[in-house]
Amino acid sequence: MKIDMNINRVINIYSKNLNISKTNENKISLNDCIEISKEGRELQKYIDLAKNTEIKNGRVDEIKRLIDEGNYNFNAEELAKSIMEYIKECDK
């Protein structure tokens, strides 16, 4: 059995395969797309709103202190109502 070691032939085959691979990559990337749902866009709006909301550090520190001391009490129903009212106002 004779093995032909023609290096130019090997390089040519490698180059052809490389070109085919690059062509296939380009074809795949042209067909890729991302579709964001209505809910996803709404969620992004609220995320942006939260990022741009100014936080009063003094009040945050006070609440942290009360929680650490075990003295922070709140009405969950009132908190939920307040959050919903705030969201509704931001939608206007």
Short mmCIF file of C-alpha atoms in Angstrom, two decimals:
data_model
loop_
_atom_site.label_atom_id
_atom_site.label_comp_id
_atom_site.label_asym_id
_atom_site.label_seq_id
_atom_site.Cartn_x
_atom_site.Cartn_y
_atom_site.Cartn_z
CA MET A 1 0.00 0.00 0.00
CA LYS A 2 1.40 3.36 -1.05
CA ILE A 3 0.46 6.58 0.77
CA ASP A 4 0.70 9.71 -1.32
CA MET A 5 1.92 12.64 0.80
CA ASN A 6 1.20 15.49 -1.56
CA ILE A 7 0.97 18.40 0.90
CA ASN A 8 -0.50 20.79 -1.66
CA ARG A 9 -3.44 18.45 -2.15
CA VAL A 10 -4.07 18.34 1.63
CA ILE A 11 -3.92 22.15 1.84
CA ASN A 12 -6.36 22.51 -1.07
CA ILE A 13 -8.85 20.13 0.54
CA TYR A 14 -8.53 21.94 3.85
CA SER A 15 -9.07 25.33 2.16
CA LYS A 16 -12.18 24.08 0.34
CA ASN A 17 -13.63 22.73 3.58
CA LEU A 18 -12.85 25.99 5.37
CA ASN A 19 -14.64 28.01 2.67
CA ILE A 20 -17.68 25.73 2.80
CA SER A 21 -17.77 26.06 6.60
CA LYS A 22 -17.63 29.88 6.40
CA THR A 23 -20.41 29.92 3.79
CA ASN A 24 -22.61 27.75 6.00
CA GLU A 25 -21.98 30.02 9.00
CA ASN A 26 -23.04 33.06 6.99
CA LYS A 27 -26.22 31.35 5.83
CA ILE A 28 -27.16 30.39 9.37
CA SER A 29 -26.63 33.88 10.76
CA LEU A 30 -28.86 35.42 8.10
CA ASN A 31 -31.79 33.29 9.25
CA ASP A 32 -31.39 33.95 12.97
CA CYS A 33 -33.91 36.29 14.55
CA ILE A 34 -35.22 37.22 17.98
CA GLU A 35 -38.85 37.93 18.67
CA ILE A 36 -39.80 39.63 21.95
CA SER A 37 -43.32 39.07 23.21
CA LYS A 38 -45.66 41.82 24.33
CA GLU A 39 -45.21 40.67 27.92
CA GLY A 40 -41.45 40.82 27.54
CA ARG A 41 -41.61 44.41 26.28
CA GLU A 42 -43.87 45.38 29.20
CA LEU A 43 -41.50 43.72 31.66
CA GLN A 44 -38.57 45.62 30.15
CA LYS A 45 -40.51 48.87 30.58
CA TYR A 46 -40.91 48.19 34.32
CA ILE A 47 -37.28 47.16 34.67
CA ASP A 48 -36.19 50.44 33.06
CA LEU A 49 -38.57 52.34 35.33
CA ALA A 50 -37.13 50.64 38.42
CA LYS A 51 -33.58 51.43 37.31
CA ASN A 52 -34.43 55.10 36.85
CA THR A 53 -36.34 55.49 40.14
CA GLU A 54 -34.56 57.55 42.73
CA ILE A 55 -34.26 55.82 46.11
CA LYS A 56 -34.26 57.79 49.33
CA ASN A 57 -31.26 56.33 51.15
CA GLY A 58 -32.27 57.74 54.53
CA ARG A 59 -35.59 55.90 54.48
CA VAL A 60 -33.91 52.69 53.28
CA ASP A 61 -31.40 52.84 56.14
CA GLU A 62 -34.20 53.44 58.64
CA ILE A 63 -36.17 50.43 57.37
CA LYS A 64 -33.03 48.24 57.46
CA ARG A 65 -32.43 49.28 61.08
CA LEU A 66 -36.03 48.50 62.05
CA ILE A 67 -35.86 45.08 60.35
CA ASP A 68 -32.59 44.26 62.15
CA GLU A 69 -34.17 45.23 65.47
CA GLY A 70 -37.29 43.20 64.69
CA ASN A 71 -39.50 46.30 64.93
CA TYR A 72 -40.53 46.70 61.30
CA ASN A 73 -44.25 46.09 60.84
CA PHE A 74 -46.31 46.70 57.72
CA ASN A 75 -49.70 45.86 56.28
CA ALA A 76 -49.11 43.59 53.26
CA GLU A 77 -52.48 44.48 51.72
CA GLU A 78 -51.78 48.22 51.93
CA LEU A 79 -48.31 47.67 50.46
CA ALA A 80 -49.76 45.73 47.51
CA LYS A 81 -52.36 48.44 46.88
CA SER A 82 -49.68 51.11 46.98
CA ILE A 83 -47.50 49.24 44.50
CA MET A 84 -50.42 48.75 42.10
CA GLU A 85 -51.37 52.45 42.29
CA TYR A 86 -47.77 53.43 41.56
CA ILE A 87 -47.63 51.13 38.53
CA LYS A 88 -50.92 52.49 37.20
CA GLU A 89 -49.64 56.07 37.56
CA CYS A 90 -46.46 55.20 35.65
CA ASP A 91 -48.51 53.75 32.78
CA LYS A 92 -50.20 57.10 32.16
#
